[in-house]
mmCIF file of C-alpha atoms and ligand atoms in Angstrom:
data_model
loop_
_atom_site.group_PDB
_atom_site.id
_atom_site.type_symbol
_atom_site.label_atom_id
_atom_site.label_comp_id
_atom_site.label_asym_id
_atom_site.label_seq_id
_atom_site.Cartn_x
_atom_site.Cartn_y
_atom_site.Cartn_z
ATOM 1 C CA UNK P 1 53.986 30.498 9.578
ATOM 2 C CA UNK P 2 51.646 27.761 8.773
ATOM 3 C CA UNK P 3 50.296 24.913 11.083
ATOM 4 C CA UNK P 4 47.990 21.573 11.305
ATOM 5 C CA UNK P 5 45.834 20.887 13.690
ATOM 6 C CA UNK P 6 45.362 17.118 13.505
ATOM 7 C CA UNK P 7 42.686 16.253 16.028
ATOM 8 C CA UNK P 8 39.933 18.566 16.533
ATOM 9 C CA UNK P 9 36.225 18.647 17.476
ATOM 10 C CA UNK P 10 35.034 20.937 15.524
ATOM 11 C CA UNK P 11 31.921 19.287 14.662
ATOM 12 C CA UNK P 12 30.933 19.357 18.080
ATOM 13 C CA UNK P 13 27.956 21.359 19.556
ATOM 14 C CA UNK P 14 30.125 23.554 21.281
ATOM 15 C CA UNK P 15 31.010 25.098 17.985
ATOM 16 C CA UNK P 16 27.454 25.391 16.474
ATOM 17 C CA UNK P 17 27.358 28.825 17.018
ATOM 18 C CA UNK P 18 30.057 30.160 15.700
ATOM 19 C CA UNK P 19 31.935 27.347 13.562
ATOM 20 C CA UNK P 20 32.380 29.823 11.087
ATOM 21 C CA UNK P 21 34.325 32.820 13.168
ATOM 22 C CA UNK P 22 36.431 29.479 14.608
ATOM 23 C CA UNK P 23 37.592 28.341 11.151
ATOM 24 C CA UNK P 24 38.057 32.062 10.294
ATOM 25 C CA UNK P 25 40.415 32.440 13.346
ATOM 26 C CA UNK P 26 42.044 29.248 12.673
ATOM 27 C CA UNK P 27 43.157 30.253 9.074
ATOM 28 C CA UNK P 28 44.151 34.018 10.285
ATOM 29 C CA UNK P 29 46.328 32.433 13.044
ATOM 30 C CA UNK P 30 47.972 30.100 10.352
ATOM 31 C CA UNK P 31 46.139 27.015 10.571
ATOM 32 C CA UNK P 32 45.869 25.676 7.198
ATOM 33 C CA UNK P 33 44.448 22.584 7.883
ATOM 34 C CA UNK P 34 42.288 21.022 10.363
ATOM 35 C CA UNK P 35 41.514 17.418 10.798
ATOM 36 C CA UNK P 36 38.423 15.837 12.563
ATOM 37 C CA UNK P 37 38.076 12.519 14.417
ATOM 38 C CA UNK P 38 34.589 11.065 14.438
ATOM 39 C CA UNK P 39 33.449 9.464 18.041
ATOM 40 C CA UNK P 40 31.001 7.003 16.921
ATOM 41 C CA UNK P 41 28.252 6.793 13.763
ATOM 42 C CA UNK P 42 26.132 9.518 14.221
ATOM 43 C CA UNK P 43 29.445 11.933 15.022
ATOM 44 C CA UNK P 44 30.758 10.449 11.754
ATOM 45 C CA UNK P 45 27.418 12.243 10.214
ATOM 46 C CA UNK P 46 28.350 15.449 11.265
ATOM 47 C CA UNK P 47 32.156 14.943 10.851
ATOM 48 C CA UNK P 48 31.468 14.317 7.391
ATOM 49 C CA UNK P 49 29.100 17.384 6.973
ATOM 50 C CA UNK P 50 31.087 20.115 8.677
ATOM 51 C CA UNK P 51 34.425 19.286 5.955
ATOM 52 C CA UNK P 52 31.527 19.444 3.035
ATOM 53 C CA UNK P 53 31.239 22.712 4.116
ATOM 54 C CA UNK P 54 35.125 23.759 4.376
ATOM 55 C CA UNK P 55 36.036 21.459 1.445
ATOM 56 C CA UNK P 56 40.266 20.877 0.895
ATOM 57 C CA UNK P 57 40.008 22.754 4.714
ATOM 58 C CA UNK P 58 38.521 20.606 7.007
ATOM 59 C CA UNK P 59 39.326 16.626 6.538
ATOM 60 C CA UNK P 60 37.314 13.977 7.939
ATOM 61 C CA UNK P 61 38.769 10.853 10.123
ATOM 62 C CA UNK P 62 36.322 8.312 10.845
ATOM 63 C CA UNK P 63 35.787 5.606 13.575
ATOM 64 C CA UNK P 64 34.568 3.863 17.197
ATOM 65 C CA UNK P 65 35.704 5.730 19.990
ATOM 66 C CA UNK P 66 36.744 3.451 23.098
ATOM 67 C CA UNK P 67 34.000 5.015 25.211
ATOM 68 C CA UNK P 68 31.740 4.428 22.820
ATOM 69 C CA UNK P 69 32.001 1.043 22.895
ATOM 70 C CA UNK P 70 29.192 -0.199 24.530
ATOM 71 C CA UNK P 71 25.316 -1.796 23.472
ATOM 72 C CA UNK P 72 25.371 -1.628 19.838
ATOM 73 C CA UNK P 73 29.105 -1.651 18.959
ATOM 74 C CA UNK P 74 28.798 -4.203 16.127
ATOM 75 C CA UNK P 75 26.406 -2.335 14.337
ATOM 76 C CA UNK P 76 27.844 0.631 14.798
ATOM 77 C CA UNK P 77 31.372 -1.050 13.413
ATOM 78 C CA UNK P 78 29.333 -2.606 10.441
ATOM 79 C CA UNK P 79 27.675 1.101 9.529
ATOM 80 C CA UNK P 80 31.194 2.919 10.121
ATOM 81 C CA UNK P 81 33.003 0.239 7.546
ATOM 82 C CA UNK P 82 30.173 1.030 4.841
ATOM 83 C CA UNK P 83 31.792 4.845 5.327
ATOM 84 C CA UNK P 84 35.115 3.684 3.491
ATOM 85 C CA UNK P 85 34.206 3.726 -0.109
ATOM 86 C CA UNK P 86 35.849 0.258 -1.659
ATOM 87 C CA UNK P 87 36.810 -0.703 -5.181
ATOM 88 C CA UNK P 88 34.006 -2.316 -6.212
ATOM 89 C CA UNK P 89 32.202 -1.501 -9.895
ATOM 90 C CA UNK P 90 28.956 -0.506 -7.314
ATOM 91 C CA UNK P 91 30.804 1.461 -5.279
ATOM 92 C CA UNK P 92 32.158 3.452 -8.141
ATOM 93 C CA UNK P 93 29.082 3.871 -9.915
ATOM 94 C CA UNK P 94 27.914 5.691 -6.214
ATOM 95 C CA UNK P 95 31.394 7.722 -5.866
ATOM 96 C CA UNK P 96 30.201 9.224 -9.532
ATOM 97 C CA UNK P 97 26.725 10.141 -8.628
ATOM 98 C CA UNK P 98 26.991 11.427 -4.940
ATOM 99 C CA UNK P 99 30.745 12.740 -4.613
ATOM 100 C CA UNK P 100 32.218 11.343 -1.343
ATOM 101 C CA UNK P 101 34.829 13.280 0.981
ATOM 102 C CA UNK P 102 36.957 10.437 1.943
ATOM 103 C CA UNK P 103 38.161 9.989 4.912
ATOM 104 C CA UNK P 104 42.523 10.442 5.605
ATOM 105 C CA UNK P 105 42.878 8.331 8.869
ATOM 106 C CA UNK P 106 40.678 5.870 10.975
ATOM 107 C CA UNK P 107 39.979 7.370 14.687
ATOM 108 C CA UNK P 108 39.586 8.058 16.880
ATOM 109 C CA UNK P 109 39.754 4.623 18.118
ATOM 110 C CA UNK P 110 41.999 3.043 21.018
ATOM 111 C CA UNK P 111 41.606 1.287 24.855
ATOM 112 C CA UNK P 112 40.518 3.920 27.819
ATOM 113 C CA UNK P 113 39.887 2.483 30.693
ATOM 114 C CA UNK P 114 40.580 5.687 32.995
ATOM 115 C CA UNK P 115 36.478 5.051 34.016
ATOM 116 C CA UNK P 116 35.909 1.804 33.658
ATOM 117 C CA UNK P 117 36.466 -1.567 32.284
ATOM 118 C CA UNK P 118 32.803 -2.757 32.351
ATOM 119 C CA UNK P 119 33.709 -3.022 28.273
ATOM 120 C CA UNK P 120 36.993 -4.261 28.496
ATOM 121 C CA UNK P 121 37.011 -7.319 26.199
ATOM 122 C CA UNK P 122 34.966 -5.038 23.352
ATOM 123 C CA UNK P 123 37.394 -2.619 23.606
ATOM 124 C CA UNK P 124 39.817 -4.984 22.613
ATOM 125 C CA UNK P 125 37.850 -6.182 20.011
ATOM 126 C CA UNK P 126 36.328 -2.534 18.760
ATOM 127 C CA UNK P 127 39.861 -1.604 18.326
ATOM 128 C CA UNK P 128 42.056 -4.806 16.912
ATOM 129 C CA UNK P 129 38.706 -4.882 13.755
ATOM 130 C CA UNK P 130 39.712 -1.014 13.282
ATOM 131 C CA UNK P 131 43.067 -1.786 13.084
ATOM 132 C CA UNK P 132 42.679 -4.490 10.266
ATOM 133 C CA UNK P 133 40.855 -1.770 8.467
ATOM 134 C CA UNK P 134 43.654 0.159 8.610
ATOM 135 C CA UNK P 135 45.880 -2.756 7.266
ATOM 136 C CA UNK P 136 43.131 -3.612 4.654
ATOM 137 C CA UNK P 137 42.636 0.479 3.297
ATOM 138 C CA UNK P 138 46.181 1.178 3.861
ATOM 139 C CA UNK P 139 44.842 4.534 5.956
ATOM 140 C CA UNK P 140 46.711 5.898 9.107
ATOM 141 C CA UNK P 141 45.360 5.838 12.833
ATOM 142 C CA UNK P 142 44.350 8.465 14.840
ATOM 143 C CA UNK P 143 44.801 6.491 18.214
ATOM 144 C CA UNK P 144 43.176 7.514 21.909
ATOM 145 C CA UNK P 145 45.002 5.769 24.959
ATOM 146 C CA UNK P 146 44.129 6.099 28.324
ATOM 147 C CA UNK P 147 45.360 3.897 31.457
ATOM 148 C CA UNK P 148 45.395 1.196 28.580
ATOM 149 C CA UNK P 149 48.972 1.247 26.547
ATOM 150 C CA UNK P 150 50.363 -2.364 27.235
ATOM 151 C CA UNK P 151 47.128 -3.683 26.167
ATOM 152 C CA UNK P 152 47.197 -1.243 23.054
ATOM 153 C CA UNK P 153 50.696 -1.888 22.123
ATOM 154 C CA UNK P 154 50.541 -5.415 22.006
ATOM 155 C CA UNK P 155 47.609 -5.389 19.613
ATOM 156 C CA UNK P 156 49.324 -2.838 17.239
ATOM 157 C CA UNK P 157 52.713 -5.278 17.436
ATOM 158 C CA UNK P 158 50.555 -7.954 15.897
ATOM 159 C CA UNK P 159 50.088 -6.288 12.910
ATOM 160 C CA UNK P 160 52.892 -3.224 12.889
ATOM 161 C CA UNK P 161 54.889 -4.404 9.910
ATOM 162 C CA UNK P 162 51.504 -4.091 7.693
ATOM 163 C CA UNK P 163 49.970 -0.934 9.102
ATOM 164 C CA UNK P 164 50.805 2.440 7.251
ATOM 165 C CA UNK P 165 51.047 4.461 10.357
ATOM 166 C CA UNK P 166 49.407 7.342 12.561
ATOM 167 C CA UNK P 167 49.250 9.240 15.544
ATOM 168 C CA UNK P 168 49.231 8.349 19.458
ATOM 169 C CA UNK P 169 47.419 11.142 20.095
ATOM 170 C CA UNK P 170 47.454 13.398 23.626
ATOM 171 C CA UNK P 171 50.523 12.046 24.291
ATOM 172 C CA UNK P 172 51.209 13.254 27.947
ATOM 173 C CA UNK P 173 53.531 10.256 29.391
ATOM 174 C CA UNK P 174 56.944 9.744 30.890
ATOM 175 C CA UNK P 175 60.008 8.706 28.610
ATOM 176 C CA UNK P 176 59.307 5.172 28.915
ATOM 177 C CA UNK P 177 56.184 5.389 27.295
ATOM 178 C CA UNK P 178 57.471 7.809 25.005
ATOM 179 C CA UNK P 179 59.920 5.372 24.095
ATOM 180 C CA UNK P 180 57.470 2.341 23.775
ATOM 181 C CA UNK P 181 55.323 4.366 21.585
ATOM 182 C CA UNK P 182 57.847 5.387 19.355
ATOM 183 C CA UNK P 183 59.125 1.947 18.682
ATOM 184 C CA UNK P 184 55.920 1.741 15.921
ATOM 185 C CA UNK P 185 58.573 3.531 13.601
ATOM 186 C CA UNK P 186 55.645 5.017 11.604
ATOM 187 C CA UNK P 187 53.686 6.423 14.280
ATOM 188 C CA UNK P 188 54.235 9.867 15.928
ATOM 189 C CA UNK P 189 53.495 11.371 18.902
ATOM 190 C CA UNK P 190 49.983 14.375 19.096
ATOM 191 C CA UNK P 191 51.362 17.135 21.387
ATOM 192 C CA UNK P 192 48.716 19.963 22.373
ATOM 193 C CA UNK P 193 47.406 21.819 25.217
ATOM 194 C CA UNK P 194 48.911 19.535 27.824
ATOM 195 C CA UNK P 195 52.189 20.986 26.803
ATOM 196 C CA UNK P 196 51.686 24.254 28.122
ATOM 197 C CA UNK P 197 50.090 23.209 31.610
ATOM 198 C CA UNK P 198 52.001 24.402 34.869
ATOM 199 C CA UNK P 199 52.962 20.615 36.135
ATOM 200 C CA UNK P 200 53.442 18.967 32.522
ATOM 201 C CA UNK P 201 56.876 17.133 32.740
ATOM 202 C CA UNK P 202 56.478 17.158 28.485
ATOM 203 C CA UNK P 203 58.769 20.435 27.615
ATOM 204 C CA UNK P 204 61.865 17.993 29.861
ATOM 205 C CA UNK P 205 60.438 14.322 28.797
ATOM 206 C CA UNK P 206 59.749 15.391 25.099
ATOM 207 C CA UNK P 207 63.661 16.842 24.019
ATOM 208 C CA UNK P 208 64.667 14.236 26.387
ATOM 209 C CA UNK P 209 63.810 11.150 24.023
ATOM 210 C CA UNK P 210 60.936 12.165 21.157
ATOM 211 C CA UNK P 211 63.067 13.652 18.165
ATOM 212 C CA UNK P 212 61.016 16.437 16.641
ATOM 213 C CA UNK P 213 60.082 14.656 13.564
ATOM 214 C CA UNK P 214 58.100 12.134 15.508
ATOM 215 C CA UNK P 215 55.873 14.739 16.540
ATOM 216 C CA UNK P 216 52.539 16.402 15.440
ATOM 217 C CA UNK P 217 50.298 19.306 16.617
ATOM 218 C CA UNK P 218 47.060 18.905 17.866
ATOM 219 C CA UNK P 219 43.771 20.998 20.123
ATOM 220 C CA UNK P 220 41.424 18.077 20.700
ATOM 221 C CA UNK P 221 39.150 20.960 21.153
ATOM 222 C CA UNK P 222 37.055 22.138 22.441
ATOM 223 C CA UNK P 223 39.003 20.010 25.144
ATOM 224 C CA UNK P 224 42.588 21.021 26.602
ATOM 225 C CA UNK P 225 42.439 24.921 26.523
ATOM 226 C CA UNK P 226 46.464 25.991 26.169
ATOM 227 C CA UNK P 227 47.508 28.202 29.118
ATOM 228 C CA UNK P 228 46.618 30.860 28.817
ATOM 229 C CA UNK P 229 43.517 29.685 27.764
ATOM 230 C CA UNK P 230 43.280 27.476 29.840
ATOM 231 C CA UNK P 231 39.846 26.110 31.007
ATOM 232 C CA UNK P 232 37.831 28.054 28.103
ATOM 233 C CA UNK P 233 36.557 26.284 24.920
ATOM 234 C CA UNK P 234 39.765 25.323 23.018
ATOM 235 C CA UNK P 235 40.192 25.968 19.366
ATOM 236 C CA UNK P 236 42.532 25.545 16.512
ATOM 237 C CA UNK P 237 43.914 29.128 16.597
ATOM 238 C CA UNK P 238 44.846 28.505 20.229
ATOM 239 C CA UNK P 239 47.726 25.945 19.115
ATOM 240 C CA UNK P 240 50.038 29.116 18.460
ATOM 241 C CA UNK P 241 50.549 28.735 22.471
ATOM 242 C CA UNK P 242 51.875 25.184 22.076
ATOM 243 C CA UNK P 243 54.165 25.894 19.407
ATOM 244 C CA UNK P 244 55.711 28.585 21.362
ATOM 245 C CA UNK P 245 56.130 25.972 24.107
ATOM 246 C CA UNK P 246 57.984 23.799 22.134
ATOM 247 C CA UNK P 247 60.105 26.207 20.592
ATOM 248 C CA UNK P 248 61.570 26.710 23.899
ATOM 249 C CA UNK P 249 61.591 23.505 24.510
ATOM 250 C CA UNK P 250 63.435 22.234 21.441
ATOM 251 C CA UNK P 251 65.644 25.268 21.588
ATOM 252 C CA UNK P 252 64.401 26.228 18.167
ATOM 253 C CA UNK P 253 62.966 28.585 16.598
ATOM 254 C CA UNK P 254 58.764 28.464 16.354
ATOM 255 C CA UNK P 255 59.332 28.522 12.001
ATOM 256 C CA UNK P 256 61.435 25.271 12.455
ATOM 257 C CA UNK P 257 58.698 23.876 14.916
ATOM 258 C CA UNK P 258 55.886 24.617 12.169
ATOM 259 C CA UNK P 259 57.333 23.369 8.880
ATOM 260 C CA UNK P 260 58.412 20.043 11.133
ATOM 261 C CA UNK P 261 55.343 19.263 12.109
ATOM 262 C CA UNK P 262 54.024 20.244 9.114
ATOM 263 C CA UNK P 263 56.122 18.057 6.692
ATOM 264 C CA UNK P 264 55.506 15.180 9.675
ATOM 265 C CA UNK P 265 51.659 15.525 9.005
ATOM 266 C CA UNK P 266 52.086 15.138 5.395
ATOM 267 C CA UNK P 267 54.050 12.180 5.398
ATOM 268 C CA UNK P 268 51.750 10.071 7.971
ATOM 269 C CA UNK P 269 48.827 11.232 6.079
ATOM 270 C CA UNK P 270 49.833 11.207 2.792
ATOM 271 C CA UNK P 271 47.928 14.061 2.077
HETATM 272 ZN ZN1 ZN T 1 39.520 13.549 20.561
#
């Protein structure tokens, strides 16, 4: 039974001791891929290093995140664009010397303003300039939402019929949101450690209105533990806990949730 886990951390520091016994875990458990959203330039760095080092393993997504938006955000917009190799003669001539992992997806980008708004307007702006990206390289989103989805939706409506497609990812709304979300017919939903928690309303809301193909797997570790894990470091070989959760929620069986997901990944990210 083999598994994706599309949004994970795993650059992080909390992984710098033991990346390697993580990844090794992750593969035993069935996790044949893991993808990793950058945060902001330097994270791109060390996004971009950790899947040199687990080549065809470990795939790199790269972008602003909405709490990083703050003093500098142009710049660090500017120096994030320069990450997407282009089709220029130059940039091919680089490409051949120094061989570039590319990135699959732009992200983690999106509007949070669960702390504050003090950067409300570049928000906006962070995230409508990564979204033309994504229009201009033809490469999914991997999108972060919090307190914020009007705002985000009606940017994304604005330039829907062009984009390729992505993920809204730690979904953990009601149906109505579900259902708002879902109208962006290329776009799925990121289910993970939420799932399992004791007051989640996802294993009623998610049968309820998301049909399983609009779904993906994620851990956002080391964030969002799965019960029974709950509270510790997440990791990628922790999703098996989520799967089982919706298994039982689907009412099918936890092969049928893996090779969904599975072929779902691989048609959003083309890869
Ligand atoms: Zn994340």
């Amino acid at each position: 039974m083999n598994y994706i886990d599309t949004h994970c951390h795993l650059d992080g520091e909390e992984f710098a001791e033991d990346r390697e016994a993580v990844v090794q875990r992750a593969r035993e458990a069935g996790c044949s891929h893991i993808f990793l959203p950058a945060i902001d330039a330097a994270s791109c760095k060390t996004v971009l290093d950790v899947c040199s080092q687990y080549p065809s393993y470990c795939y790199p997504m790269l972008g602003l995140h909405p709490e990083e938006v703050k003093a500098g955000w142009r710049e660090q917009l500017a120096w994030i664009r320069g990450r997407f190799s282009d089709s220029s003669p130059q940039a091919a001539v680089i490409s051949r010397t120094v061989p570039m992992i590319q990135p699959i997806a732009i992200g983690e980008i999106g509007l949070d303003y669960y702390w504050s708004r003090e950067f409300e307007q570049e928000q906006l702006e962070a995230f409508e300039e990564q979204v033309k990206w994504a229009v201009e390289l033809q490469l999914p989103l991997m999108i972060h939402c919090r307190k914020a989805q009007n705002e985000l939706a009606a940017i994304l409506k604005r330039y829907a019929k062009d984009l390729p497609g992505g993920v809204f990812h730690c979904f953990t709304g009601n149906e109505q949101e579900a259902r708002q979300l879902l109208e962006f017919d290329r776009f799925v939903l990121g289910i993970g450690g939420v799932l399992t928690f004791k007051k989640s309303h996802l294993p009623e809301v998610l049968p309820a209105c998301v049909p399983l193909e609009r779904i993906v797997l994620e851990t956002d570790a080391p964030y969002m533990a799965p019960v029974p894990q709950r509270g510790q470091r997440n990791e990628s070989a922790f999703i098996r806990h989520v799967i089982t959760r919706l298994a039982e929620a689907y009412g099918v069986t936890e092969e049928v949730i893996c090779q969904q997901t599975t072929s779902t990944v691989k048609r959003v990210f083309r890869i």
